[in-house]
């Protein structure tokens, strides 16, 4: 009888050990409401999988997913990351980390989607683009996709001086405002949009947050789309089916025709 109880106890302990050590999907994200909400959305789409969001510990056999730049930077030199999602191309290209993630999903729209939107709504227009030294990789992607740009170097790391120089030169028909954090941040973006508006230069933006804030054409990705792609890639990874190493999610396009009328620029297409 005692032997039976002992065997039963051992069986239970082994089962608990197996449950605790079973490989799981670990989602690491910043402790902000929006980031945690995104992680929960991904978890819901992975229904049936064993998932832990921001656990205090995780094992070497776990599939680690990071959301955003901060968790990626914190973990990359300690653990192999299967997938980094919701990171801007520009920020990812500049990360100084030893272990690059096996897969990455960007928050930017694809260069191809950007080209198609420009060709549809503003064909044969000159597009200006302010570049910084660390942004050459994204600029290369745009050019390879057929996006024709007139580039302006960031003057002395000063966006204000750079805009003044552009206004004194031959102004482009439109200006592309990208996700480059070296140029555009919460302290400069509203000034840039207002300055371009005063000088009657419409803005093409790749950030949804600039809709109704000064962007005439916005080509952007959504959290829902990125969450769906994230879940699909995670399932491909854990099933061994394989996935692309770099992914730009599908983009959406929004045109502010009222703003275009105020800036006296014609918008083609619907």
PDB file of C-alpha atoms in Angstrom:
ATOM      1  CA  UNK A   1       0.000   0.000   0.000  1.00  0.00           C
ATOM      2  CA  UNK A   2       2.801   2.331   0.952  1.00  0.00           C
ATOM      3  CA  UNK A   3       4.621   1.468  -2.259  1.00  0.00           C
ATOM      4  CA  UNK A   4       1.534   2.300  -4.287  1.00  0.00           C
ATOM      5  CA  UNK A   5       1.167   5.675  -2.565  1.00  0.00           C
ATOM      6  CA  UNK A   6       4.853   6.418  -3.096  1.00  0.00           C
ATOM      7  CA  UNK A   7       4.648   5.525  -6.775  1.00  0.00           C
ATOM      8  CA  UNK A   8       1.547   7.706  -7.087  1.00  0.00           C
ATOM      9  CA  UNK A   9       3.324  10.611  -5.400  1.00  0.00           C
ATOM     10  CA  UNK A  10       6.338  10.232  -7.651  1.00  0.00           C
ATOM     11  CA  UNK A  11       4.049  10.130 -10.672  1.00  0.00           C
ATOM     12  CA  UNK A  12       2.370  13.355  -9.581  1.00  0.00           C
ATOM     13  CA  UNK A  13       5.731  15.047  -8.979  1.00  0.00           C
ATOM     14  CA  UNK A  14       7.013  13.960 -12.371  1.00  0.00           C
ATOM     15  CA  UNK A  15       3.857  15.283 -13.990  1.00  0.00           C
ATOM     16  CA  UNK A  16       4.234  18.624 -12.209  1.00  0.00           C
ATOM     17  CA  UNK A  17       7.895  18.750 -13.215  1.00  0.00           C
ATOM     18  CA  UNK A  18       6.998  18.042 -16.831  1.00  0.00           C
ATOM     19  CA  UNK A  19       4.393  20.801 -16.774  1.00  0.00           C
ATOM     20  CA  UNK A  20       6.831  23.292 -15.238  1.00  0.00           C
ATOM     21  CA  UNK A  21       9.639  22.470 -17.640  1.00  0.00           C
ATOM     22  CA  UNK A  22       7.553  22.089 -20.782  1.00  0.00           C
ATOM     23  CA  UNK A  23       8.691  24.471 -23.488  1.00  0.00           C
ATOM     24  CA  UNK A  24       6.448  27.495 -23.659  1.00  0.00           C
ATOM     25  CA  UNK A  25       6.083  30.704 -25.618  1.00  0.00           C
ATOM     26  CA  UNK A  26       7.418  33.630 -23.602  1.00  0.00           C
ATOM     27  CA  UNK A  27       6.341  37.143 -24.591  1.00  0.00           C
ATOM     28  CA  UNK A  28       8.504  39.918 -23.135  1.00  0.00           C
ATOM     29  CA  UNK A  29       7.196  43.451 -23.362  1.00  0.00           C
ATOM     30  CA  UNK A  30       7.452  46.820 -21.665  1.00  0.00           C
ATOM     31  CA  UNK A  31       5.208  47.203 -18.614  1.00  0.00           C
ATOM     32  CA  UNK A  32       2.967  49.772 -20.268  1.00  0.00           C
ATOM     33  CA  UNK A  33      -0.789  49.309 -20.791  1.00  0.00           C
ATOM     34  CA  UNK A  34      -0.563  49.440 -24.593  1.00  0.00           C
ATOM     35  CA  UNK A  35       2.375  47.007 -24.773  1.00  0.00           C
ATOM     36  CA  UNK A  36       0.754  44.515 -22.392  1.00  0.00           C
ATOM     37  CA  UNK A  37      -2.516  44.819 -24.313  1.00  0.00           C
ATOM     38  CA  UNK A  38      -0.665  43.985 -27.536  1.00  0.00           C
ATOM     39  CA  UNK A  39       0.945  40.941 -25.893  1.00  0.00           C
ATOM     40  CA  UNK A  40      -2.456  39.753 -24.686  1.00  0.00           C
ATOM     41  CA  UNK A  41      -3.883  40.163 -28.204  1.00  0.00           C
ATOM     42  CA  UNK A  42      -1.110  37.969 -29.574  1.00  0.00           C
ATOM     43  CA  UNK A  43      -1.709  35.410 -26.816  1.00  0.00           C
ATOM     44  CA  UNK A  44      -5.419  35.220 -27.691  1.00  0.00           C
ATOM     45  CA  UNK A  45      -4.540  34.510 -31.312  1.00  0.00           C
ATOM     46  CA  UNK A  46      -2.268  31.702 -30.105  1.00  0.00           C
ATOM     47  CA  UNK A  47      -5.136  29.919 -28.388  1.00  0.00           C
ATOM     48  CA  UNK A  48      -4.091  26.439 -27.308  1.00  0.00           C
ATOM     49  CA  UNK A  49      -0.412  27.291 -26.868  1.00  0.00           C
ATOM     50  CA  UNK A  50       1.313  27.497 -23.486  1.00  0.00           C
ATOM     51  CA  UNK A  51       2.104  31.194 -23.102  1.00  0.00           C
ATOM     52  CA  UNK A  52       3.690  33.337 -20.386  1.00  0.00           C
ATOM     53  CA  UNK A  53       3.776  37.142 -20.565  1.00  0.00           C
ATOM     54  CA  UNK A  54       6.695  38.795 -18.738  1.00  0.00           C
ATOM     55  CA  UNK A  55       7.449  35.808 -16.460  1.00  0.00           C
ATOM     56  CA  UNK A  56      10.092  36.225 -13.759  1.00  0.00           C
ATOM     57  CA  UNK A  57      11.905  33.151 -15.103  1.00  0.00           C
ATOM     58  CA  UNK A  58      11.945  31.132 -18.294  1.00  0.00           C
ATOM     59  CA  UNK A  59      13.934  28.215 -19.629  1.00  0.00           C
ATOM     60  CA  UNK A  60      16.422  27.724 -22.436  1.00  0.00           C
ATOM     61  CA  UNK A  61      13.911  25.633 -24.351  1.00  0.00           C
ATOM     62  CA  UNK A  62      11.265  28.368 -24.324  1.00  0.00           C
ATOM     63  CA  UNK A  63      10.481  30.321 -27.488  1.00  0.00           C
ATOM     64  CA  UNK A  64      11.182  33.956 -26.606  1.00  0.00           C
ATOM     65  CA  UNK A  65       9.293  36.789 -28.302  1.00  0.00           C
ATOM     66  CA  UNK A  66      10.075  40.451 -27.609  1.00  0.00           C
ATOM     67  CA  UNK A  67       7.691  43.333 -28.271  1.00  0.00           C
ATOM     68  CA  UNK A  68       9.256  46.725 -28.969  1.00  0.00           C
ATOM     69  CA  UNK A  69      12.810  47.982 -28.614  1.00  0.00           C
ATOM     70  CA  UNK A  70      13.368  47.970 -24.845  1.00  0.00           C
ATOM     71  CA  UNK A  71      12.801  44.246 -24.135  1.00  0.00           C
ATOM     72  CA  UNK A  72      14.856  43.405 -27.218  1.00  0.00           C
ATOM     73  CA  UNK A  73      17.816  45.433 -25.973  1.00  0.00           C
ATOM     74  CA  UNK A  74      17.521  44.007 -22.465  1.00  0.00           C
ATOM     75  CA  UNK A  75      17.394  40.363 -23.524  1.00  0.00           C
ATOM     76  CA  UNK A  76      19.331  40.052 -26.791  1.00  0.00           C
ATOM     77  CA  UNK A  77      22.778  39.688 -25.225  1.00  0.00           C
ATOM     78  CA  UNK A  78      21.551  37.121 -22.679  1.00  0.00           C
ATOM     79  CA  UNK A  79      19.221  34.880 -24.639  1.00  0.00           C
ATOM     80  CA  UNK A  80      18.557  33.877 -28.240  1.00  0.00           C
ATOM     81  CA  UNK A  81      15.342  35.599 -29.318  1.00  0.00           C
ATOM     82  CA  UNK A  82      13.142  33.718 -31.759  1.00  0.00           C
ATOM     83  CA  UNK A  83      11.138  36.757 -32.848  1.00  0.00           C
ATOM     84  CA  UNK A  84      11.400  40.504 -32.280  1.00  0.00           C
ATOM     85  CA  UNK A  85       8.141  42.197 -33.201  1.00  0.00           C
ATOM     86  CA  UNK A  86       6.809  45.741 -33.330  1.00  0.00           C
ATOM     87  CA  UNK A  87      10.206  47.418 -33.872  1.00  0.00           C
ATOM     88  CA  UNK A  88      10.912  50.181 -36.353  1.00  0.00           C
ATOM     89  CA  UNK A  89      13.363  49.314 -39.116  1.00  0.00           C
ATOM     90  CA  UNK A  90      15.538  52.314 -38.319  1.00  0.00           C
ATOM     91  CA  UNK A  91      15.782  51.509 -34.605  1.00  0.00           C
ATOM     92  CA  UNK A  92      16.448  47.824 -35.258  1.00  0.00           C
ATOM     93  CA  UNK A  93      19.233  48.583 -37.723  1.00  0.00           C
ATOM     94  CA  UNK A  94      21.047  50.661 -35.088  1.00  0.00           C
ATOM     95  CA  UNK A  95      20.799  48.195 -32.209  1.00  0.00           C
ATOM     96  CA  UNK A  96      24.174  47.175 -30.810  1.00  0.00           C
ATOM     97  CA  UNK A  97      23.471  43.576 -29.817  1.00  0.00           C
ATOM     98  CA  UNK A  98      25.470  40.355 -30.083  1.00  0.00           C
ATOM     99  CA  UNK A  99      22.617  37.940 -30.822  1.00  0.00           C
ATOM    100  CA  UNK A 100      20.367  39.089 -33.636  1.00  0.00           C
ATOM    101  CA  UNK A 101      16.812  37.700 -33.427  1.00  0.00           C
ATOM    102  CA  UNK A 102      16.050  34.850 -35.800  1.00  0.00           C
ATOM    103  CA  UNK A 103      12.998  36.715 -37.109  1.00  0.00           C
ATOM    104  CA  UNK A 104      11.808  40.333 -36.965  1.00  0.00           C
ATOM    105  CA  UNK A 105       8.488  42.028 -37.727  1.00  0.00           C
ATOM    106  CA  UNK A 106       8.767  45.751 -38.338  1.00  0.00           C
ATOM    107  CA  UNK A 107       6.244  48.408 -37.372  1.00  0.00           C
ATOM    108  CA  UNK A 108       6.957  50.349 -40.574  1.00  0.00           C
ATOM    109  CA  UNK A 109       4.972  49.937 -43.785  1.00  0.00           C
ATOM    110  CA  UNK A 110       6.894  48.147 -46.498  1.00  0.00           C
ATOM    111  CA  UNK A 111       8.805  50.318 -48.980  1.00  0.00           C
ATOM    112  CA  UNK A 112       6.727  48.709 -51.740  1.00  0.00           C
ATOM    113  CA  UNK A 113       3.454  49.773 -50.124  1.00  0.00           C
ATOM    114  CA  UNK A 114       4.821  53.291 -49.726  1.00  0.00           C
ATOM    115  CA  UNK A 115       5.811  53.437 -53.399  1.00  0.00           C
ATOM    116  CA  UNK A 116       2.379  52.224 -54.535  1.00  0.00           C
ATOM    117  CA  UNK A 117       0.577  54.836 -52.426  1.00  0.00           C
ATOM    118  CA  UNK A 118       2.776  57.649 -53.730  1.00  0.00           C
ATOM    119  CA  UNK A 119       2.393  56.544 -57.353  1.00  0.00           C
ATOM    120  CA  UNK A 120      -1.376  56.278 -56.952  1.00  0.00           C
ATOM    121  CA  UNK A 121      -2.067  59.579 -55.213  1.00  0.00           C
ATOM    122  CA  UNK A 122       0.887  61.828 -56.095  1.00  0.00           C
ATOM    123  CA  UNK A 123       2.444  60.587 -59.363  1.00  0.00           C
ATOM    124  CA  UNK A 124       5.301  62.555 -60.903  1.00  0.00           C
ATOM    125  CA  UNK A 125       5.810  64.647 -57.783  1.00  0.00           C
ATOM    126  CA  UNK A 126       9.167  65.361 -56.164  1.00  0.00           C
ATOM    127  CA  UNK A 127       9.477  63.842 -52.698  1.00  0.00           C
ATOM    128  CA  UNK A 128      11.927  65.258 -50.167  1.00  0.00           C
ATOM    129  CA  UNK A 129      13.538  63.158 -47.456  1.00  0.00           C
ATOM    130  CA  UNK A 130      15.800  64.253 -44.617  1.00  0.00           C
ATOM    131  CA  UNK A 131      18.434  61.620 -43.923  1.00  0.00           C
ATOM    132  CA  UNK A 132      20.778  61.053 -41.024  1.00  0.00           C
ATOM    133  CA  UNK A 133      24.007  59.087 -41.049  1.00  0.00           C
ATOM    134  CA  UNK A 134      22.524  55.962 -39.524  1.00  0.00           C
ATOM    135  CA  UNK A 135      19.573  55.696 -41.863  1.00  0.00           C
ATOM    136  CA  UNK A 136      21.279  54.573 -45.056  1.00  0.00           C
ATOM    137  CA  UNK A 137      19.874  51.039 -44.855  1.00  0.00           C
ATOM    138  CA  UNK A 138      16.252  52.164 -44.919  1.00  0.00           C
ATOM    139  CA  UNK A 139      17.060  54.688 -47.626  1.00  0.00           C
ATOM    140  CA  UNK A 140      18.531  51.836 -49.682  1.00  0.00           C
ATOM    141  CA  UNK A 141      15.319  49.837 -49.231  1.00  0.00           C
ATOM    142  CA  UNK A 142      13.205  52.744 -50.434  1.00  0.00           C
ATOM    143  CA  UNK A 143      15.375  53.270 -53.501  1.00  0.00           C
ATOM    144  CA  UNK A 144      15.370  49.546 -54.333  1.00  0.00           C
ATOM    145  CA  UNK A 145      11.569  49.607 -54.114  1.00  0.00           C
ATOM    146  CA  UNK A 146      11.468  52.422 -56.660  1.00  0.00           C
ATOM    147  CA  UNK A 147      10.674  55.312 -54.316  1.00  0.00           C
ATOM    148  CA  UNK A 148      12.360  58.317 -55.925  1.00  0.00           C
ATOM    149  CA  UNK A 149      13.539  60.804 -53.323  1.00  0.00           C
ATOM    150  CA  UNK A 150      15.434  64.053 -53.160  1.00  0.00           C
ATOM    151  CA  UNK A 151      17.523  63.659 -50.012  1.00  0.00           C
ATOM    152  CA  UNK A 152      18.678  66.411 -47.695  1.00  0.00           C
ATOM    153  CA  UNK A 153      21.374  65.720 -45.084  1.00  0.00           C
ATOM    154  CA  UNK A 154      20.593  66.566 -41.483  1.00  0.00           C
ATOM    155  CA  UNK A 155      22.563  69.789 -41.011  1.00  0.00           C
ATOM    156  CA  UNK A 156      24.764  69.743 -37.892  1.00  0.00           C
ATOM    157  CA  UNK A 157      22.280  67.333 -36.301  1.00  0.00           C
ATOM    158  CA  UNK A 158      19.795  70.225 -36.233  1.00  0.00           C
ATOM    159  CA  UNK A 159      16.341  69.763 -37.794  1.00  0.00           C
ATOM    160  CA  UNK A 160      15.620  73.488 -37.577  1.00  0.00           C
ATOM    161  CA  UNK A 161      18.687  74.451 -39.620  1.00  0.00           C
ATOM    162  CA  UNK A 162      17.940  71.649 -42.054  1.00  0.00           C
ATOM    163  CA  UNK A 163      14.391  72.863 -42.735  1.00  0.00           C
ATOM    164  CA  UNK A 164      15.621  76.430 -43.214  1.00  0.00           C
ATOM    165  CA  UNK A 165      18.124  75.192 -45.802  1.00  0.00           C
ATOM    166  CA  UNK A 166      15.386  73.263 -47.628  1.00  0.00           C
ATOM    167  CA  UNK A 167      13.144  76.328 -47.788  1.00  0.00           C
ATOM    168  CA  UNK A 168      15.980  78.382 -49.278  1.00  0.00           C
ATOM    169  CA  UNK A 169      16.634  75.723 -51.935  1.00  0.00           C
ATOM    170  CA  UNK A 170      14.260  74.243 -54.501  1.00  0.00           C
ATOM    171  CA  UNK A 171      11.476  72.941 -52.287  1.00  0.00           C
ATOM    172  CA  UNK A 172      10.128  69.456 -52.997  1.00  0.00           C
ATOM    173  CA  UNK A 173       6.443  68.987 -53.775  1.00  0.00           C
ATOM    174  CA  UNK A 174       6.038  66.791 -50.688  1.00  0.00           C
ATOM    175  CA  UNK A 175       8.152  65.707 -47.726  1.00  0.00           C
ATOM    176  CA  UNK A 176       8.397  62.137 -46.435  1.00  0.00           C
ATOM    177  CA  UNK A 177       8.477  61.961 -42.629  1.00  0.00           C
ATOM    178  CA  UNK A 178       9.742  58.541 -41.537  1.00  0.00           C
ATOM    179  CA  UNK A 179      10.206  56.756 -38.203  1.00  0.00           C
ATOM    180  CA  UNK A 180      13.772  58.030 -37.803  1.00  0.00           C
ATOM    181  CA  UNK A 181      14.115  58.776 -34.077  1.00  0.00           C
ATOM    182  CA  UNK A 182      17.358  60.695 -34.665  1.00  0.00           C
ATOM    183  CA  UNK A 183      15.313  63.363 -36.453  1.00  0.00           C
ATOM    184  CA  UNK A 184      11.715  63.062 -35.356  1.00  0.00           C
ATOM    185  CA  UNK A 185      10.783  62.722 -31.705  1.00  0.00           C
ATOM    186  CA  UNK A 186       8.102  64.063 -29.393  1.00  0.00           C
ATOM    187  CA  UNK A 187      10.030  67.322 -28.995  1.00  0.00           C
ATOM    188  CA  UNK A 188      10.415  68.054 -32.713  1.00  0.00           C
ATOM    189  CA  UNK A 189       7.663  66.348 -34.689  1.00  0.00           C
ATOM    190  CA  UNK A 190       4.888  68.905 -34.121  1.00  0.00           C
ATOM    191  CA  UNK A 191       7.285  71.739 -34.954  1.00  0.00           C
ATOM    192  CA  UNK A 192       8.300  69.981 -38.163  1.00  0.00           C
ATOM    193  CA  UNK A 193       4.686  69.406 -39.229  1.00  0.00           C
ATOM    194  CA  UNK A 194       3.714  73.000 -38.469  1.00  0.00           C
ATOM    195  CA  UNK A 195       6.783  74.365 -40.251  1.00  0.00           C
ATOM    196  CA  UNK A 196       6.114  72.300 -43.378  1.00  0.00           C
ATOM    197  CA  UNK A 197       2.460  73.375 -43.321  1.00  0.00           C
ATOM    198  CA  UNK A 198       3.403  77.066 -43.096  1.00  0.00           C
ATOM    199  CA  UNK A 199       5.699  76.596 -46.069  1.00  0.00           C
ATOM    200  CA  UNK A 200       2.948  74.736 -47.941  1.00  0.00           C
ATOM    201  CA  UNK A 201       4.772  71.423 -48.246  1.00  0.00           C
ATOM    202  CA  UNK A 202       2.415  68.443 -47.772  1.00  0.00           C
ATOM    203  CA  UNK A 203       3.648  65.567 -45.629  1.00  0.00           C
ATOM    204  CA  UNK A 204       3.762  61.845 -46.400  1.00  0.00           C
ATOM    205  CA  UNK A 205       4.052  59.968 -43.104  1.00  0.00           C
ATOM    206  CA  UNK A 206       4.663  56.362 -42.094  1.00  0.00           C
ATOM    207  CA  UNK A 207       3.260  56.756 -38.581  1.00  0.00           C
ATOM    208  CA  UNK A 208      -0.446  56.412 -37.853  1.00  0.00           C
ATOM    209  CA  UNK A 209      -0.141  58.914 -34.994  1.00  0.00           C
ATOM    210  CA  UNK A 210       0.352  61.721 -37.536  1.00  0.00           C
ATOM    211  CA  UNK A 211      -3.113  61.282 -39.047  1.00  0.00           C
ATOM    212  CA  UNK A 212      -5.063  64.506 -38.388  1.00  0.00           C
ATOM    213  CA  UNK A 213      -1.875  66.144 -37.118  1.00  0.00           C
ATOM    214  CA  UNK A 214      -0.471  67.391 -40.401  1.00  0.00           C
ATOM    215  CA  UNK A 215       0.014  64.355 -42.626  1.00  0.00           C
ATOM    216  CA  UNK A 216      -1.640  64.560 -46.051  1.00  0.00           C
ATOM    217  CA  UNK A 217      -0.841  60.966 -47.046  1.00  0.00           C
ATOM    218  CA  UNK A 218      -0.301  58.390 -44.314  1.00  0.00           C
ATOM    219  CA  UNK A 219       0.887  54.865 -45.099  1.00  0.00           C
ATOM    220  CA  UNK A 220       0.830  52.878 -41.881  1.00  0.00           C
ATOM    221  CA  UNK A 221       0.516  49.537 -40.156  1.00  0.00           C
ATOM    222  CA  UNK A 222      -1.949  48.741 -37.377  1.00  0.00           C
ATOM    223  CA  UNK A 223      -1.524  46.921 -34.073  1.00  0.00           C
ATOM    224  CA  UNK A 224      -4.089  44.351 -35.170  1.00  0.00           C
ATOM    225  CA  UNK A 225      -2.206  43.560 -38.379  1.00  0.00           C
ATOM    226  CA  UNK A 226       1.118  43.286 -36.552  1.00  0.00           C
ATOM    227  CA  UNK A 227      -0.476  41.079 -33.877  1.00  0.00           C
ATOM    228  CA  UNK A 228      -1.882  38.767 -36.558  1.00  0.00           C
ATOM    229  CA  UNK A 229       1.477  38.475 -38.319  1.00  0.00           C
ATOM    230  CA  UNK A 230       3.215  37.935 -34.981  1.00  0.00           C
ATOM    231  CA  UNK A 231       0.900  35.050 -34.092  1.00  0.00           C
ATOM    232  CA  UNK A 232       1.312  33.495 -37.542  1.00  0.00           C
ATOM    233  CA  UNK A 233       5.110  33.654 -37.368  1.00  0.00           C
ATOM    234  CA  UNK A 234       5.176  32.242 -33.830  1.00  0.00           C
ATOM    235  CA  UNK A 235       3.052  29.275 -34.911  1.00  0.00           C
ATOM    236  CA  UNK A 236       5.366  28.703 -37.875  1.00  0.00           C
ATOM    237  CA  UNK A 237       8.388  28.766 -35.569  1.00  0.00           C
ATOM    238  CA  UNK A 238       7.050  26.338 -32.955  1.00  0.00           C
ATOM    239  CA  UNK A 239       5.710  23.964 -35.610  1.00  0.00           C
ATOM    240  CA  UNK A 240       9.017  23.942 -37.461  1.00  0.00           C
ATOM    241  CA  UNK A 241       7.385  25.185 -40.656  1.00  0.00           C
ATOM    242  CA  UNK A 242       9.800  28.104 -40.952  1.00  0.00           C
ATOM    243  CA  UNK A 243       9.151  31.790 -41.608  1.00  0.00           C
ATOM    244  CA  UNK A 244      10.736  34.788 -43.294  1.00  0.00           C
ATOM    245  CA  UNK A 245      13.577  36.371 -41.367  1.00  0.00           C
ATOM    246  CA  UNK A 246      12.337  39.934 -41.984  1.00  0.00           C
ATOM    247  CA  UNK A 247       8.696  40.926 -42.381  1.00  0.00           C
ATOM    248  CA  UNK A 248       6.915  44.185 -43.128  1.00  0.00           C
ATOM    249  CA  UNK A 249       3.201  43.831 -42.264  1.00  0.00           C
ATOM    250  CA  UNK A 250       0.465  44.811 -44.698  1.00  0.00           C
ATOM    251  CA  UNK A 251      -0.107  48.566 -44.771  1.00  0.00           C
ATOM    252  CA  UNK A 252      -3.154  50.802 -44.835  1.00  0.00           C
ATOM    253  CA  UNK A 253      -3.429  54.169 -46.567  1.00  0.00           C
ATOM    254  CA  UNK A 254      -5.290  57.298 -45.528  1.00  0.00           C
ATOM    255  CA  UNK A 255      -5.491  60.578 -47.441  1.00  0.00           C
ATOM    256  CA  UNK A 256      -6.490  63.907 -45.885  1.00  0.00           C
ATOM    257  CA  UNK A 257      -8.128  65.550 -48.884  1.00  0.00           C
ATOM    258  CA  UNK A 258      -9.189  68.643 -46.937  1.00  0.00           C
ATOM    259  CA  UNK A 259      -5.579  69.298 -45.988  1.00  0.00           C
ATOM    260  CA  UNK A 260      -4.493  68.658 -49.576  1.00  0.00           C
ATOM    261  CA  UNK A 261      -6.990  71.296 -50.771  1.00  0.00           C
ATOM    262  CA  UNK A 262      -5.634  73.813 -48.252  1.00  0.00           C
ATOM    263  CA  UNK A 263      -2.115  73.143 -49.494  1.00  0.00           C
ATOM    264  CA  UNK A 264      -3.297  73.335 -53.104  1.00  0.00           C
ATOM    265  CA  UNK A 265      -2.021  69.938 -54.163  1.00  0.00           C
ATOM    266  CA  UNK A 266      -4.109  67.588 -56.288  1.00  0.00           C
ATOM    267  CA  UNK A 267      -4.743  64.068 -55.032  1.00  0.00           C
ATOM    268  CA  UNK A 268      -5.217  61.316 -57.609  1.00  0.00           C
ATOM    269  CA  UNK A 269      -7.303  58.207 -57.072  1.00  0.00           C
ATOM    270  CA  UNK A 270      -9.669  57.306 -54.258  1.00  0.00           C
TER     271      UNK A 270
END
